[in-house]
Coordinates of C-alpha atoms in Angstrom, one line a residue:
X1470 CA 91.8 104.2 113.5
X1471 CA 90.6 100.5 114.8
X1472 CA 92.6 97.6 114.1
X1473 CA 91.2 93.7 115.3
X1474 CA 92.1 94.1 118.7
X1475 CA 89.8 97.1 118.8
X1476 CA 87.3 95.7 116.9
X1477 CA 87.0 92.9 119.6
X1478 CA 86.6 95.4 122.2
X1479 CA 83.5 97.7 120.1
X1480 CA 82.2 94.6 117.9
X1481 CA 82.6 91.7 120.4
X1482 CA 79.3 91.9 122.4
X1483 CA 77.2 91.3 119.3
X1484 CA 76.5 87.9 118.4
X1485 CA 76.3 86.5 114.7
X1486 CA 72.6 86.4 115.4
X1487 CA 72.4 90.2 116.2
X1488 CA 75.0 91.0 113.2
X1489 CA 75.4 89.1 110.5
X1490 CA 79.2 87.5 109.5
X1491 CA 81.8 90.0 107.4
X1492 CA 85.0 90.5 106.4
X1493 CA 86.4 91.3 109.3
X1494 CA 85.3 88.6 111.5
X1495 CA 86.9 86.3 107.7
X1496 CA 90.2 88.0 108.3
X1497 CA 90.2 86.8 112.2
X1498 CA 89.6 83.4 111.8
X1499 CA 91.8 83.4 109.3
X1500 CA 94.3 84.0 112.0
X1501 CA 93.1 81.9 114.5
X1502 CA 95.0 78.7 112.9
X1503 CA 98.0 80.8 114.4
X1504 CA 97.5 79.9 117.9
X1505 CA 99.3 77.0 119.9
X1506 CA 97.1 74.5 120.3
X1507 CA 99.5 71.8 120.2
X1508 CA 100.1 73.4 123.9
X1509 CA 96.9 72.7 125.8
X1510 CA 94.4 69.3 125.4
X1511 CA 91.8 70.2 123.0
X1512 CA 89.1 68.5 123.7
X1513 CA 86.0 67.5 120.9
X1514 CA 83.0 69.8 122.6
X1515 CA 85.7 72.7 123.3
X1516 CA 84.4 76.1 121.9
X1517 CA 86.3 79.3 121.9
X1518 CA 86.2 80.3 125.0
X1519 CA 87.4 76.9 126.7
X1520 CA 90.6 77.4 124.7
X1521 CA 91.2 81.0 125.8
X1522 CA 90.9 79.7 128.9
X1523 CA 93.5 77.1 128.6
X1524 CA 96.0 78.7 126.7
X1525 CA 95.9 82.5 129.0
X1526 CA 98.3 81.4 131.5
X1527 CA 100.6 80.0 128.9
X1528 CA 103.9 82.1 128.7
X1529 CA 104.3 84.3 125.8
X1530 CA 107.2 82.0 123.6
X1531 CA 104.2 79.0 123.5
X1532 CA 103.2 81.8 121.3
X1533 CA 104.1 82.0 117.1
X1534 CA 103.3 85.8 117.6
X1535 CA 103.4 86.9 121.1
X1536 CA 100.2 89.1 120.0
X1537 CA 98.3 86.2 119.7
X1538 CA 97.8 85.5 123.6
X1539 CA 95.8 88.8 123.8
X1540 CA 94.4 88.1 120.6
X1541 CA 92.7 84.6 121.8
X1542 CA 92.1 86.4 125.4
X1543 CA 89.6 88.8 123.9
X1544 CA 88.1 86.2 121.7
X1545 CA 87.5 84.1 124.4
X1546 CA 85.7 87.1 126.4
X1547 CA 83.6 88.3 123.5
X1548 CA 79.9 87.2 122.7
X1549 CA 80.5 87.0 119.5
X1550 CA 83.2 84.1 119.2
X1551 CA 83.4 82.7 122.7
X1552 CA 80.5 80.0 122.0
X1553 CA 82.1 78.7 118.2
X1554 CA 83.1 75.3 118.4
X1555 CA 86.7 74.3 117.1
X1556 CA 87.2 71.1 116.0
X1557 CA 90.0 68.8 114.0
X1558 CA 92.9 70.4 114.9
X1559 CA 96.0 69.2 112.8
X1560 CA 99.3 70.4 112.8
X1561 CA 102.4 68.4 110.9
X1562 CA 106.4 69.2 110.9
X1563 CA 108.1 67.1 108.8
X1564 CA 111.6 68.2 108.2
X1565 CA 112.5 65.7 105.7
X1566 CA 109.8 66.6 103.4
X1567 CA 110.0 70.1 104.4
X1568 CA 106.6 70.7 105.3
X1569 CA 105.1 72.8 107.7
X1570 CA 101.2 72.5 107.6
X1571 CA 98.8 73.5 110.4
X1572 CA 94.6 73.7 109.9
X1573 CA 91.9 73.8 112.3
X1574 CA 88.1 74.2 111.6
X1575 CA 85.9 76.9 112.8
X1576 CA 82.1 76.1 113.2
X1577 CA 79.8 79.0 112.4
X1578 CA 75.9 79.4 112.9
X1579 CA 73.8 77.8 109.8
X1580 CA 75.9 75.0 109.3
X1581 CA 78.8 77.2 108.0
X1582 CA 82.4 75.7 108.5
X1583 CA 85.4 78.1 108.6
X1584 CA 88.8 76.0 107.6
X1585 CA 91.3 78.0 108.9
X1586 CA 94.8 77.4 107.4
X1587 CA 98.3 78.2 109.1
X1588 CA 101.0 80.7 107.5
X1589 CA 104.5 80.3 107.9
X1590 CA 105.8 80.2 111.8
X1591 CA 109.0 81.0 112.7
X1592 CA 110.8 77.6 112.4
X1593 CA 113.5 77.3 109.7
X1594 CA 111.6 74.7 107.7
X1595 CA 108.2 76.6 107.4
X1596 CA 110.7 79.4 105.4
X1597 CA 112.3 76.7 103.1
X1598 CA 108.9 75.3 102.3
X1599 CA 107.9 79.2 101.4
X1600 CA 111.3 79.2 99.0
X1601 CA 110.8 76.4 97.7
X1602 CA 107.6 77.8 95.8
X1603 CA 110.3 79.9 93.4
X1604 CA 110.9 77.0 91.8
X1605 CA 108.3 73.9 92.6
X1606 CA 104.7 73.9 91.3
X1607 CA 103.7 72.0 93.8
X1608 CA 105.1 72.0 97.6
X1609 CA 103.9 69.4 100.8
X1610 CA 101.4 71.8 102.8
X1611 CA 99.5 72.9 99.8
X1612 CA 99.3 69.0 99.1
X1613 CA 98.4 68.3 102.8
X1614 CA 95.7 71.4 102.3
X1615 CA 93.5 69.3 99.7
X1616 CA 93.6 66.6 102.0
X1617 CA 92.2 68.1 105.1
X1618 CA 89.6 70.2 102.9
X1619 CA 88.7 66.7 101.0
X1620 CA 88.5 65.1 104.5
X1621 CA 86.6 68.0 106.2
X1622 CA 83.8 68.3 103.4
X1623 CA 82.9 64.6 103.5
X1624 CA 82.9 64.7 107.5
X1625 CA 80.5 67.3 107.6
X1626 CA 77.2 68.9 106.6
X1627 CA 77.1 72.6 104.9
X1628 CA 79.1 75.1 103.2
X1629 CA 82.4 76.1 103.7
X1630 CA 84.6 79.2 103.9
X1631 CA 88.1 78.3 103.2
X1632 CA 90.9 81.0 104.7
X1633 CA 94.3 82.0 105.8
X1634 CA 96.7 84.7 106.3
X1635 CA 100.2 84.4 104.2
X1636 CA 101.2 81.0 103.2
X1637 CA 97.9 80.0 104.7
X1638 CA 96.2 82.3 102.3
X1639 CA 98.0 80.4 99.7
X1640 CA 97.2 77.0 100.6
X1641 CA 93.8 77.8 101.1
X1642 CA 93.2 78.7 97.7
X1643 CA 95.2 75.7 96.2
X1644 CA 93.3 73.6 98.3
X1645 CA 90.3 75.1 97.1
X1646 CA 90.9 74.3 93.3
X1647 CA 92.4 71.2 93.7
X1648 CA 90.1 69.7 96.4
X1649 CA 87.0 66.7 95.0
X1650 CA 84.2 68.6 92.6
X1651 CA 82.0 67.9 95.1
X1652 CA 83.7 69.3 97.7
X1653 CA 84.4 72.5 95.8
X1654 CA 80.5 72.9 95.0
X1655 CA 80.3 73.7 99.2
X1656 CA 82.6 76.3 98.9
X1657 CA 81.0 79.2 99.7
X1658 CA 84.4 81.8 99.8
X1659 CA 88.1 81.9 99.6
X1660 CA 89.8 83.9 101.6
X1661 CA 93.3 85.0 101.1
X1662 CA 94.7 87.3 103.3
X1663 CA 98.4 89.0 101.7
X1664 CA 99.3 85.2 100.4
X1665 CA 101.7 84.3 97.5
X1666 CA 100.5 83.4 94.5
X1667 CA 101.1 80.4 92.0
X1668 CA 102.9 79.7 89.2
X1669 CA 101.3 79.8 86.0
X1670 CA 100.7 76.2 85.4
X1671 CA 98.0 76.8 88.1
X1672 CA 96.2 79.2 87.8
X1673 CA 95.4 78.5 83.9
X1674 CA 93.5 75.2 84.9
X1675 CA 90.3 75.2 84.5
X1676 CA 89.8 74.4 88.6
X1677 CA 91.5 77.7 89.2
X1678 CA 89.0 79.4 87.1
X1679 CA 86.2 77.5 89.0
X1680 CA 87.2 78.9 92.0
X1681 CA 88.2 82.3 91.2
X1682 CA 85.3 84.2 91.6
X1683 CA 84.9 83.3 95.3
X1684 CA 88.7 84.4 95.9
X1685 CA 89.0 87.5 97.8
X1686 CA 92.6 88.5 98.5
X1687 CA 93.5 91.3 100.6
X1688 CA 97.3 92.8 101.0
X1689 CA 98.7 95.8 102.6
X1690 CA 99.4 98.8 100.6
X1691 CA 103.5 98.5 100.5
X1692 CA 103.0 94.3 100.5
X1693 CA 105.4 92.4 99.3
X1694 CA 104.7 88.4 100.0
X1695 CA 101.2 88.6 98.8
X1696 CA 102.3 89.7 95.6
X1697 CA 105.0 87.0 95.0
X1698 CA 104.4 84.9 92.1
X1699 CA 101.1 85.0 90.1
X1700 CA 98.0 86.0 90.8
X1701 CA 94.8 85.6 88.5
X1702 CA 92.3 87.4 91.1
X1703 CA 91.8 90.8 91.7
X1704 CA 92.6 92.0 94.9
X1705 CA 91.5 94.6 97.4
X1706 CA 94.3 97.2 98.9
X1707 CA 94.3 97.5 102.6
X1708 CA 95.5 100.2 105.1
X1709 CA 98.0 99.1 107.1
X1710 CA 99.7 101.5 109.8
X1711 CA 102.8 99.7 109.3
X1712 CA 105.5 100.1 107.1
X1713 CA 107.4 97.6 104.9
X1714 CA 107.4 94.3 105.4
X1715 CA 105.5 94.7 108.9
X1716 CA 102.7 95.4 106.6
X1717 CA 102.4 91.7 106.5
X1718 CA 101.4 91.4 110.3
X1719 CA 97.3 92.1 109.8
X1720 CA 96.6 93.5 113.8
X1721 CA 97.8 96.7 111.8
X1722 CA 95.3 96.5 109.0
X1723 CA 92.9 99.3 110.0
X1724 CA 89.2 99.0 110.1
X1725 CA 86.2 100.9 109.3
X1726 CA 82.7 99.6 110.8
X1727 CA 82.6 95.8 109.6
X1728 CA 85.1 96.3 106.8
X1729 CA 88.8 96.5 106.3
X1730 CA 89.9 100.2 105.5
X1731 CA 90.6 100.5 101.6
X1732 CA 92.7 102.6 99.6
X1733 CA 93.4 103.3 96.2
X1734 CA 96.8 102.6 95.0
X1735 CA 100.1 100.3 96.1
X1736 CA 103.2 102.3 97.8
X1737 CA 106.0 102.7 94.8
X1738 CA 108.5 100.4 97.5
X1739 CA 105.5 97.3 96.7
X1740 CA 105.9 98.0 92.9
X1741 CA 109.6 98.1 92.9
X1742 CA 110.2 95.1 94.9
X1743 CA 107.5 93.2 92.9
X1744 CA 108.8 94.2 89.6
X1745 CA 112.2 93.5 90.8
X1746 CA 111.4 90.1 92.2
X1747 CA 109.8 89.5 88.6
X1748 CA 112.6 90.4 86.7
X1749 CA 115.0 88.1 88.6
X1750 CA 112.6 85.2 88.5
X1751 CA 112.5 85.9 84.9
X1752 CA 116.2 85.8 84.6
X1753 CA 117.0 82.6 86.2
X1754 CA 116.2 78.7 85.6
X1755 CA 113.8 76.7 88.4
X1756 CA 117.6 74.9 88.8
X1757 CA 119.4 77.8 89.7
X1758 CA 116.9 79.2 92.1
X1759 CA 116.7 75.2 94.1
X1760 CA 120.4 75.3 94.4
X1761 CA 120.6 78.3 95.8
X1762 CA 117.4 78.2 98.1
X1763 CA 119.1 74.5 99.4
X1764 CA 122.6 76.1 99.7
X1765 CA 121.3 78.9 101.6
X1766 CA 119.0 76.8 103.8
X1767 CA 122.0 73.9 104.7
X1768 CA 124.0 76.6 106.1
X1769 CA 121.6 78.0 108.3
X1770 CA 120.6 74.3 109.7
X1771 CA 124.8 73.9 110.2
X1772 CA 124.1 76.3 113.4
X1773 CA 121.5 73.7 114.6
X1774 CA 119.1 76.3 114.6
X1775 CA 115.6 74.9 114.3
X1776 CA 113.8 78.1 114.4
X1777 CA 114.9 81.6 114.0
X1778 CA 114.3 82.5 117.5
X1779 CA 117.1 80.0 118.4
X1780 CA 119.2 82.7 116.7
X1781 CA 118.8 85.1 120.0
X1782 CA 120.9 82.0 122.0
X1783 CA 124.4 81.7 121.3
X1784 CA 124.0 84.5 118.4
X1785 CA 127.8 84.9 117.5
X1786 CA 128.7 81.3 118.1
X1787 CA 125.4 80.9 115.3
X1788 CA 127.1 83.1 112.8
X1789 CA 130.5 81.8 113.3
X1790 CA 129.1 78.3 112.7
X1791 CA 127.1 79.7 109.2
X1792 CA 130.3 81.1 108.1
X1793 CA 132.5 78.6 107.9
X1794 CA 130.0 76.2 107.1
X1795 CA 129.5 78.3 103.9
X1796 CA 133.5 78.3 103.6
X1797 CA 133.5 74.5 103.4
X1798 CA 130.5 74.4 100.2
X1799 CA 132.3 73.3 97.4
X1800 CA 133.6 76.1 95.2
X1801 CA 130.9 75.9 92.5
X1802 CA 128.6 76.1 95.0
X1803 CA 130.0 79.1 96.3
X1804 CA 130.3 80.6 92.8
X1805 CA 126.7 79.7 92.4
X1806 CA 125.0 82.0 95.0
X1807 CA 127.6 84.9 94.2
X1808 CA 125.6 84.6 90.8
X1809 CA 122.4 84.6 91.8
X1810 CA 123.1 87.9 94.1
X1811 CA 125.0 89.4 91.7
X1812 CA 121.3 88.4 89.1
X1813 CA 119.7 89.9 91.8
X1814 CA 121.4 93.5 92.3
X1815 CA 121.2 94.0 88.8
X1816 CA 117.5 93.4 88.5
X1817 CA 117.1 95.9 91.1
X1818 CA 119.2 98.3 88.9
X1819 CA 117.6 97.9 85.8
X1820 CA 114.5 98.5 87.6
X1821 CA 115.5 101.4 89.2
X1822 CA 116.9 102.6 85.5
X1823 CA 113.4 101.5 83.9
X1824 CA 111.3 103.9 87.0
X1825 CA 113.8 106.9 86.1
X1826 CA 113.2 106.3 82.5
X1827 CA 109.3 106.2 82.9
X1828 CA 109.5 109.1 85.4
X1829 CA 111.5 111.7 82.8
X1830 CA 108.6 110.3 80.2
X1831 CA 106.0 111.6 82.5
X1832 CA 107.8 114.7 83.6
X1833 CA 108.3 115.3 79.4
X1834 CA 104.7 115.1 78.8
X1835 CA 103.5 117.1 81.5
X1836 CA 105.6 119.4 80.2
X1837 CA 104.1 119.6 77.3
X1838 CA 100.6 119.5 78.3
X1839 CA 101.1 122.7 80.5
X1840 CA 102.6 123.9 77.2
X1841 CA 99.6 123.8 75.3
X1842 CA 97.4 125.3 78.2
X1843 CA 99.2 128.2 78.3
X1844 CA 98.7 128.9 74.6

């Protein structure tokens, strides 16, 4: 079954004028925000295939996901992307505001604007910011999102499609309901591909319900961070060759023609993990779940780790450092996150009880169904 990369290889030698925009070519540049361009000069004619061409003989850690260099290689050889112009590249790490934001814009033919958003990368601060949605309503990179979209809409002429994969799926649709009215009238689509949701207080304005008809969301059929938090939309279930939480990487979403592959139903590890997720948020204050997100998060930056790769140099002189840096928390503290673990194990257990319960309910009735059919 075809994946992007394959699709890039079978679909790439038709233009847009020869075959018309879809959803696969949605999810792509919806990706493309991913790439390094913070490593090469990018200048204000470049087009897709100028970029490919500087950023190929960069080595493979320049690279958020070392997938991404064959990724932009192919793009850059294909008909069908190599000519797009990209244009107002913007990238931001602030790690006193803990933000992480990255956006770049996509030109398409007909006018047509694609504002590709960034997900999380690997540094330690793009994570926090991702916590810190357990508890804030608001965090900086969905802020900095209505900003670029406000700024891009006014800059230029036509519609827009706004997108991005994970947090960047997230930010794309906050962006898109909090952005100007005007802007948000020349939005033609959302796209969210397997981001968090929002919490509640968002998506019961009335600019969330604006926008909601031109969300589509598309997660993995065992995801887990797309279906974080609340989510008004419907969504569309997607094959993923993956398992778990590698579901998340979308060059294993599988393809059929110019669509991504559907399927009917979520794996029962997605449900559980959801519902226990749910149950723990339920069960613990926006307070709690700060402390221990910032407890958690000062220990890690005690290693003077700035990214998790950095945890593959020096790896036991890291954990030594975590470890007694959480030995030295004061002992509240300490008693705090044994708390919110201990909140979290039994959510899993009462979840676990709850599908056993609903299971022998099932089994009970089918029982009796097969009763009655035989008399």
């Amino acid at each position: 079954m075809p994946n992007i990369m394959k699709y890039l290889e079978f679909r790439g030698d038709l233009t847009f004028k020869q075959d018309e925009l879809n959803e696969v070519d949605k999810i792509i540049l919806a990706r493309f925000s991913y790439l390094p361009f913070k490593e090469i000069t990018l200048g204000k004619k470049d087009n897709i295939e100028d970029i490919s061409n500087k950023m190929k003989d960069l080595s493979l850690n320049k690279f958020i996901w070392k997938s991404d260099k064959e990724f932009i290689i192919k793009l850059g050889k294909s008909k069908r992307y190599k000519d797009l112009k990209i244009t107002d590249y913007k990238e931001i790490m602030d790690l006193q505001a803990e933000k992480q934001f990255a956006a770049v814009t996509i030109w398409l033919p007909h006018r047509l604007k694609y504002i590709s958003f960034r997900g999380t990368d690997m540094s330690l601060v793009g994570w926090k910011e991702d916590f810190n949605m357990s508890f804030m309503k608001d965090i900086p990179s969905q802020k900095e999102a209505v900003k670029y979209l406000n700024d891009i809409g006014k800059k230029y002429f036509g519609k827009l499609i706004v997108g991005g994969h994970s947090k960047g799926g997230n930010i794309a649709v906050y962006s898109a309901t909090f952005c100007e009215e005007k802007i948000q009238r020349k939005i033609k689509e959302i796209i969210n591909a397997d981001g968090p949701g929002f919490d509640e207080s968002v998506i019961n304005t009335e600019n969330y319900l604006n926008v909601s008809e031109r969300i589509n969301t598309y997660i993995p059929q065992s995801s887990i961070i797309g279906r974080l938090l609340e989510h008004e939309e419907d969504y569309e279930i997607i094959h993923s060759t993956e398992r778990g939480l590698m579901q998340h990487d979308i060059f294993s979403w599988q393809i059929e023609g110019t669509r991504l592959k559907r399927i009917q139903k979520l794996t029962d590890e997605s449900q559980f993990v959801n519902k226990v997720v749910r149950d723990w948020l339920q069960n613990t204050t926006p307070k709690q779940r700060e402390n221990f997100v910032n407890i958690i998060y000062d220990v890690l930056i005690s290693t003077d780790a700035k990214d998790f790769n950095d945890f593959g140099v020096d790896t036991f002189k890291k954990i030594s450092a975590a470890i007694k840096s959480y030995k030295n928390i004061e002992k509240e503290d300490r008693k705090e996150i044994e708390e919110m673990f201990k909140l979290f194990f039994e959510s899993a257990i009462k979840t676990l009880k709850d599908k056993r319960k609903e299971v022998k309910i099932w089994n009970y009735y089918l029982q009796q169904e097969m009763k009655i059919n035989m008399n």
